[in-house]
mmCIF file with all atom_site columns, C-alpha atoms in Angstrom:
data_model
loop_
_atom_site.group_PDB
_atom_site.id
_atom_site.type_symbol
_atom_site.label_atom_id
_atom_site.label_alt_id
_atom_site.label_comp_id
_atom_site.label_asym_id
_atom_site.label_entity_id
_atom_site.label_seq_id
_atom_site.pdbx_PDB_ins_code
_atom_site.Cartn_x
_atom_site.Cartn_y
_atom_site.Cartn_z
_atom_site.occupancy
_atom_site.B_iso_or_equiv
_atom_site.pdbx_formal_charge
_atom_site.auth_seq_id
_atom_site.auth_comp_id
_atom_site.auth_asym_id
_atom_site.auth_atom_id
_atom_site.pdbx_PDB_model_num
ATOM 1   C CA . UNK A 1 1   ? 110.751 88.316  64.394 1.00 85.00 ? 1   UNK A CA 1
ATOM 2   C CA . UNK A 1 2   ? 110.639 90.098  67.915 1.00 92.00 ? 2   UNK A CA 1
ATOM 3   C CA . UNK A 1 3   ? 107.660 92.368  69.232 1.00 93.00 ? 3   UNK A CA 1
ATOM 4   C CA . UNK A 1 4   ? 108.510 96.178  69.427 1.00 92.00 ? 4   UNK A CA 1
ATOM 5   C CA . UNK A 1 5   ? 106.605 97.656  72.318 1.00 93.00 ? 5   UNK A CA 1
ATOM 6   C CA . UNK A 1 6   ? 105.503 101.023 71.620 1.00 91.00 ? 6   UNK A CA 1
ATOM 7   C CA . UNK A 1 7   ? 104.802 103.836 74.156 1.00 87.00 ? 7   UNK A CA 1
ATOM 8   C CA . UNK A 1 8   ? 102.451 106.736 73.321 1.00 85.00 ? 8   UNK A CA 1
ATOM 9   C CA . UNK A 1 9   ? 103.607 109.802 74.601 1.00 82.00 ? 9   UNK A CA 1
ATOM 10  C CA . UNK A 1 10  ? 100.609 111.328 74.299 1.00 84.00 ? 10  UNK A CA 1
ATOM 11  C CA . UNK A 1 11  ? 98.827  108.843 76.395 1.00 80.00 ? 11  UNK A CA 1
ATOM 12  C CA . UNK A 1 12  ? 99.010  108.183 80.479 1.00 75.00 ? 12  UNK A CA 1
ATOM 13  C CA . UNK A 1 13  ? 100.958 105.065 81.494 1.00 74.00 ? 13  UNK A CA 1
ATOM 14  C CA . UNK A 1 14  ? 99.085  102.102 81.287 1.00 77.00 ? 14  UNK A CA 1
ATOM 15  C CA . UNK A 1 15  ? 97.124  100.752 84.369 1.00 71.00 ? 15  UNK A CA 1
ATOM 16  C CA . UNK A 1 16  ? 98.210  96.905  84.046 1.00 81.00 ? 16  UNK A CA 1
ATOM 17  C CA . UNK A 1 17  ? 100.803 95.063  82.722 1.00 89.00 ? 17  UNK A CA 1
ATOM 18  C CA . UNK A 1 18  ? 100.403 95.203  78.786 1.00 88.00 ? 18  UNK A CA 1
ATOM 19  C CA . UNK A 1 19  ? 101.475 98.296  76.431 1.00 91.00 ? 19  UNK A CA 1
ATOM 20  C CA . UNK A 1 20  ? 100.006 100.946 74.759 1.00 93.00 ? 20  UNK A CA 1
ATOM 21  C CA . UNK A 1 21  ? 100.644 98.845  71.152 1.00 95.00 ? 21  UNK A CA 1
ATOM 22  C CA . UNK A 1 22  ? 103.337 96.530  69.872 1.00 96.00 ? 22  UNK A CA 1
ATOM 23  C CA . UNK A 1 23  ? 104.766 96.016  66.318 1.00 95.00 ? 23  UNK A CA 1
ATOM 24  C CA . UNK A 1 24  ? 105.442 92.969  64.900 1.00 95.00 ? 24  UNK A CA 1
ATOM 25  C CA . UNK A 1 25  ? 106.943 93.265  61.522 1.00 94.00 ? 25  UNK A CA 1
ATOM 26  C CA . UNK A 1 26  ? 104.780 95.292  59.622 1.00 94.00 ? 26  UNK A CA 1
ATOM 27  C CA . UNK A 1 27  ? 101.688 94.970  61.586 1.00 96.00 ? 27  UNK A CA 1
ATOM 28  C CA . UNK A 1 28  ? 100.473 96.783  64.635 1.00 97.00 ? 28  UNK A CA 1
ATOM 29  C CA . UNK A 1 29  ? 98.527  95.500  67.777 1.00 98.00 ? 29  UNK A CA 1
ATOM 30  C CA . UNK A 1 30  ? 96.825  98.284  69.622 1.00 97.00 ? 30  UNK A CA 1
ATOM 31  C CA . UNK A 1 31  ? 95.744  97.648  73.039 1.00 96.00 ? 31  UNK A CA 1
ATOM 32  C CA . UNK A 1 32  ? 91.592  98.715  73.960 1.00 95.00 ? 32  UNK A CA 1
ATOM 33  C CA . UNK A 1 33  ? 91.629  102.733 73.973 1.00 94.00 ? 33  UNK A CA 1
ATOM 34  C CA . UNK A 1 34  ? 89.066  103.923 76.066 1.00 94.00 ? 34  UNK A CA 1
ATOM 35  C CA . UNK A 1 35  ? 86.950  107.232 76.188 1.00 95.00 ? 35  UNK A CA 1
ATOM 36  C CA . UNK A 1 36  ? 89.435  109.390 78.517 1.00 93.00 ? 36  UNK A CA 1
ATOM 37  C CA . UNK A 1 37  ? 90.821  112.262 77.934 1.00 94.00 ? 37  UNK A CA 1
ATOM 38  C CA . UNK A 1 38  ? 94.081  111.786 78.893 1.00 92.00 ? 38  UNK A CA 1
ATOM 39  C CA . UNK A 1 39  ? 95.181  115.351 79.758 1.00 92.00 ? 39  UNK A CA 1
ATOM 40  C CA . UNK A 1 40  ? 92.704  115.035 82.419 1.00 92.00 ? 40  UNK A CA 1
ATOM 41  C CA . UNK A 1 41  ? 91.985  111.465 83.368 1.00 90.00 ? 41  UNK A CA 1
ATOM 42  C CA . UNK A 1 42  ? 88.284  111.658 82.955 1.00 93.00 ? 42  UNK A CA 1
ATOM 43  C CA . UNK A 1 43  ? 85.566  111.150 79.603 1.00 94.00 ? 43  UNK A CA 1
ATOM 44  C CA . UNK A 1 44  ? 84.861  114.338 78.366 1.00 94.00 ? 44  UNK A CA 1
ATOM 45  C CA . UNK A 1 45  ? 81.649  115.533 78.979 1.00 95.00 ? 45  UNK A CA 1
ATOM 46  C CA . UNK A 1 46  ? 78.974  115.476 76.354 1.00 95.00 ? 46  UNK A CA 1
ATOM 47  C CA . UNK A 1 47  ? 77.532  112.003 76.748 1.00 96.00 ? 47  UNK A CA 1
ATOM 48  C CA . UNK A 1 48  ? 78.448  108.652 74.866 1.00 98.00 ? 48  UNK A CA 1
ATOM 49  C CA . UNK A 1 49  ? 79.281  110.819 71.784 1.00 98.00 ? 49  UNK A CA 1
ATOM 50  C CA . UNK A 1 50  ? 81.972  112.006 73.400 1.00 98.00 ? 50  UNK A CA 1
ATOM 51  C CA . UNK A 1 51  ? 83.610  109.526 75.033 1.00 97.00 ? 51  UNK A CA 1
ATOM 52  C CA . UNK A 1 52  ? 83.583  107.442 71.523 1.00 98.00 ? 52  UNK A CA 1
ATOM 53  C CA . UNK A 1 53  ? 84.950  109.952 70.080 1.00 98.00 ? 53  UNK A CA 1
ATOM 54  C CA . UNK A 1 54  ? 87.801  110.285 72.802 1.00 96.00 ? 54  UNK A CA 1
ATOM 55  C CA . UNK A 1 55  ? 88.234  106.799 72.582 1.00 96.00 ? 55  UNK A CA 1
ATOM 56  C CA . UNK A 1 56  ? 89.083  106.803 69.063 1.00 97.00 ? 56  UNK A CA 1
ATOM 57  C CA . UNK A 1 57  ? 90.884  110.088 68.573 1.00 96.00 ? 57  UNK A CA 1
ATOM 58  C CA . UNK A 1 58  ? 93.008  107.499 71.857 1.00 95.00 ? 58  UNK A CA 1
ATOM 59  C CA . UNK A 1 59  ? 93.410  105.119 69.153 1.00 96.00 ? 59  UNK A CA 1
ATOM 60  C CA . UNK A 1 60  ? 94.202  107.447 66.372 1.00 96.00 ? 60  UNK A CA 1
ATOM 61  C CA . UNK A 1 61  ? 97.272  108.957 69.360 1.00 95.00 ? 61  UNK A CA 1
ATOM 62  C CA . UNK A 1 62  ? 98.357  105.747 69.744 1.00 96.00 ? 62  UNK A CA 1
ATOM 63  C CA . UNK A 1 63  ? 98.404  104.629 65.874 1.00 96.00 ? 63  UNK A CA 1
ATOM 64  C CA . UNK A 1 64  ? 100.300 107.662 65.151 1.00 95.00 ? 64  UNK A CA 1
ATOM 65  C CA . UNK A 1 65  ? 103.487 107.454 67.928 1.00 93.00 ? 65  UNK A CA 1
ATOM 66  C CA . UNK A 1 66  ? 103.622 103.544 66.325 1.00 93.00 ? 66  UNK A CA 1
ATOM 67  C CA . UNK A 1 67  ? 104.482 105.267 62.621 1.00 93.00 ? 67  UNK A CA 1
ATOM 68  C CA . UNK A 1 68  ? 100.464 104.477 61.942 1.00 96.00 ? 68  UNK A CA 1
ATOM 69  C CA . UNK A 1 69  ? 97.358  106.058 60.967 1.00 96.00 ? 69  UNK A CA 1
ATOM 70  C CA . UNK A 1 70  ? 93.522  105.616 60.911 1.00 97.00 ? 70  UNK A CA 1
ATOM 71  C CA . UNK A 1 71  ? 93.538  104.987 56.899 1.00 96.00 ? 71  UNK A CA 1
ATOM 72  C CA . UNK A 1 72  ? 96.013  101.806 57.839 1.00 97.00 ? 72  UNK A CA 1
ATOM 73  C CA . UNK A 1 73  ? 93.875  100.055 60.303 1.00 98.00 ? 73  UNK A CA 1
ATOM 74  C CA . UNK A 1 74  ? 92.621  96.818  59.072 1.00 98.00 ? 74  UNK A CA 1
ATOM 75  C CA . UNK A 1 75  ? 90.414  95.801  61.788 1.00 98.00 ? 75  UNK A CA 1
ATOM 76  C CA . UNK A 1 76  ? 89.117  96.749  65.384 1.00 98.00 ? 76  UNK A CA 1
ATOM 77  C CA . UNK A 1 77  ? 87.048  95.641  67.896 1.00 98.00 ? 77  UNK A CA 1
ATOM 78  C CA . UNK A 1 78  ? 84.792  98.020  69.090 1.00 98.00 ? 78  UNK A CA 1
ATOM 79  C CA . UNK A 1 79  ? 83.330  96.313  73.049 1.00 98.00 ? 79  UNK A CA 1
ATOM 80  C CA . UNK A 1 80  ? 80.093  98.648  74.129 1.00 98.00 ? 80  UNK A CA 1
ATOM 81  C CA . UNK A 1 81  ? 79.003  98.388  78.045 1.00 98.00 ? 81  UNK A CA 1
ATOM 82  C CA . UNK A 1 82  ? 75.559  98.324  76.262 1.00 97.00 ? 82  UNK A CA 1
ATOM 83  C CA . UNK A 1 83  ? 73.915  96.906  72.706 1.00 97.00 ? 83  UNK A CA 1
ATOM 84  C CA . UNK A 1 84  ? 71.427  100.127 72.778 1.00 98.00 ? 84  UNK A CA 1
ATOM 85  C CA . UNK A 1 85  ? 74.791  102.319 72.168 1.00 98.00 ? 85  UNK A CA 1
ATOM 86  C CA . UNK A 1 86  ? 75.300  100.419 68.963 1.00 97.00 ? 86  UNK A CA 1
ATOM 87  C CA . UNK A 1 87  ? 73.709  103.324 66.217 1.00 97.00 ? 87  UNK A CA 1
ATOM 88  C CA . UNK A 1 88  ? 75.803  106.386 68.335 1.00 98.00 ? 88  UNK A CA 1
ATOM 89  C CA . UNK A 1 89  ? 78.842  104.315 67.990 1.00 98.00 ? 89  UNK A CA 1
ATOM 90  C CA . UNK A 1 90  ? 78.253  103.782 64.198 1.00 97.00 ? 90  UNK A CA 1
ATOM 91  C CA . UNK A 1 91  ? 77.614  107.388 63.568 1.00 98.00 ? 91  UNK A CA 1
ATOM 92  C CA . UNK A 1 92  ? 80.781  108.396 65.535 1.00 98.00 ? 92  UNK A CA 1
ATOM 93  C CA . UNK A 1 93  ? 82.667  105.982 64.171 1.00 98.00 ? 93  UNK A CA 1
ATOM 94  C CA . UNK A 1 94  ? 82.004  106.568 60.600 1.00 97.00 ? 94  UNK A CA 1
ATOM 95  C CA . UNK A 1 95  ? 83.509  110.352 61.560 1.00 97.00 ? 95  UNK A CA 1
ATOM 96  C CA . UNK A 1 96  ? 86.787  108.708 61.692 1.00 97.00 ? 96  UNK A CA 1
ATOM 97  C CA . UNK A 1 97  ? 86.020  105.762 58.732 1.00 97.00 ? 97  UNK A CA 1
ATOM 98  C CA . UNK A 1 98  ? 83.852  108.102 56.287 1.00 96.00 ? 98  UNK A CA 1
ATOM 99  C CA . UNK A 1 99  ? 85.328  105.787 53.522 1.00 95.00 ? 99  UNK A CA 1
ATOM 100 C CA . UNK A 1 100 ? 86.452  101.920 53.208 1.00 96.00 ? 100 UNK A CA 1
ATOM 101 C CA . UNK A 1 101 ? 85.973  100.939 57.418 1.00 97.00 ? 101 UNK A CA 1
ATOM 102 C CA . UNK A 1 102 ? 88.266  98.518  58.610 1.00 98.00 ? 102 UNK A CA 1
ATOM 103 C CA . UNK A 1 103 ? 86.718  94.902  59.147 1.00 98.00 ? 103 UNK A CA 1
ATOM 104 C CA . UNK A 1 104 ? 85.310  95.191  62.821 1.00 98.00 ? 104 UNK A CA 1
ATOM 105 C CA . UNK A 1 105 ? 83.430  93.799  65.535 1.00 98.00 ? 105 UNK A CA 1
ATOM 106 C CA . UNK A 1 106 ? 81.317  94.933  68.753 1.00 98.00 ? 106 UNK A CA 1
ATOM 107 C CA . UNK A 1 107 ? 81.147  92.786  71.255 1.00 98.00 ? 107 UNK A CA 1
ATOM 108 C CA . UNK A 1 108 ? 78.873  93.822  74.597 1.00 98.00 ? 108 UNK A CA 1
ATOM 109 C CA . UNK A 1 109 ? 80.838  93.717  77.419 1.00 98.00 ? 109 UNK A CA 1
ATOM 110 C CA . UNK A 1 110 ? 81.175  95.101  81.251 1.00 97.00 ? 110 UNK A CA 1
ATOM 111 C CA . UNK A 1 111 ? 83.947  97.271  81.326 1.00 94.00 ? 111 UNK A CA 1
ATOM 112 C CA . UNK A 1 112 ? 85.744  98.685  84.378 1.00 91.00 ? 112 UNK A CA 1
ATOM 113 C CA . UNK A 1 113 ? 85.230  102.466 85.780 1.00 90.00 ? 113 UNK A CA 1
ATOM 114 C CA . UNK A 1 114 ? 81.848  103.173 84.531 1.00 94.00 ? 114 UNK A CA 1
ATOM 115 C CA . UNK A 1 115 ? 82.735  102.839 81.171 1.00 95.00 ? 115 UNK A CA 1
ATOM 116 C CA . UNK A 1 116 ? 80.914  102.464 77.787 1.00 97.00 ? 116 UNK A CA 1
ATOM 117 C CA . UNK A 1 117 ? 83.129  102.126 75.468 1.00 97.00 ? 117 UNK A CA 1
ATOM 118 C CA . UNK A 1 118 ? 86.664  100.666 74.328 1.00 96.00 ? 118 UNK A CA 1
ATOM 119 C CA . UNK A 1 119 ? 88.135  100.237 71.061 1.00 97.00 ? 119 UNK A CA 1
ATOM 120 C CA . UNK A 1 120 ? 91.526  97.955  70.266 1.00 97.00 ? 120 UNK A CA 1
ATOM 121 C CA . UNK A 1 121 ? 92.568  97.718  66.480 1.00 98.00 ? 121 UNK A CA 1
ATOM 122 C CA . UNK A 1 122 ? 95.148  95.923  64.378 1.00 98.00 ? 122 UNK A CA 1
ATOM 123 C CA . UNK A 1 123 ? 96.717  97.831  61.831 1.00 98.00 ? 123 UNK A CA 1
ATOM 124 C CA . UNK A 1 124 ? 99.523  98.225  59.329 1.00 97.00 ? 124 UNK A CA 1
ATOM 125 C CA . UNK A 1 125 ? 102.430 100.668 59.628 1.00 93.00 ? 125 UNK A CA 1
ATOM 126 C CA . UNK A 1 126 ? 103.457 103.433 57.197 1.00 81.00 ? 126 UNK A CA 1
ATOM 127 C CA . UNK A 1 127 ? 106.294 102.436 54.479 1.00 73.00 ? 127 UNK A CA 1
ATOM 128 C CA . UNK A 1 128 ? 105.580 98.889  55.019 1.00 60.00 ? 128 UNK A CA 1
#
């Protein structure tokens, strides 16, 4: 078995040497999405709130150019700049998991650019 690197189209290049995702049979390693919009190259205004839920509508881009979707994820790792983020994230996140959430974990972390939040999943891929 060989990994598949998969480009987003929807997303910006990457800023370092590692891809968007890759595939490996039928499972899917997605790279940390962060909270940028990235028709503009900035986190949307609105506070943390928004850029989580940049971040993982990011992920959900991402998931979908690799044949993918949010309902196939089977776990992610959520890293926060800062523990007192932790209930916003849960609320936002259970936006996009309203109904059996994918295993996960939330480790605090510094992250580059000002950042708060970035989210990196594993997942399967559809017709597998």
């Amino acid at each position: 078995m060989k990994p598949h690197v998969v480009t987003a189209p929807s997303m910006p290049a990457t800023v370092g040497p590692y891809s968007h995702a890759v595939r490996m049979g039928d499972l899917l390693f997605v790279s940390g999405q962060p909270g940028i919009d990235p028709a503009t190259g900035v986190v949307p205004d609105g506070g943390f709130e928004a850029e989580a839920r940049q971040a993982l509508a990011n992920l959900a881009n991402v998931l979908e150019a690799a044949g993918s979707s949010l309902r196939l994820v089977a776990k992610v790792t959520v890293f926060l700049a800062d523990a007192s983020l932790f209930t916003q994230m849960n609320a936002v996140f259970s936006e996009f998991f309203p109904i059996d959430p994918p295993a996960r974990s939330t480790p605090i972390v510094a992250l580059p650019r000002g950042l708060r939040i970035s989210i990196e999943a594993i997942a399967g891929v559809e017709g597998s």
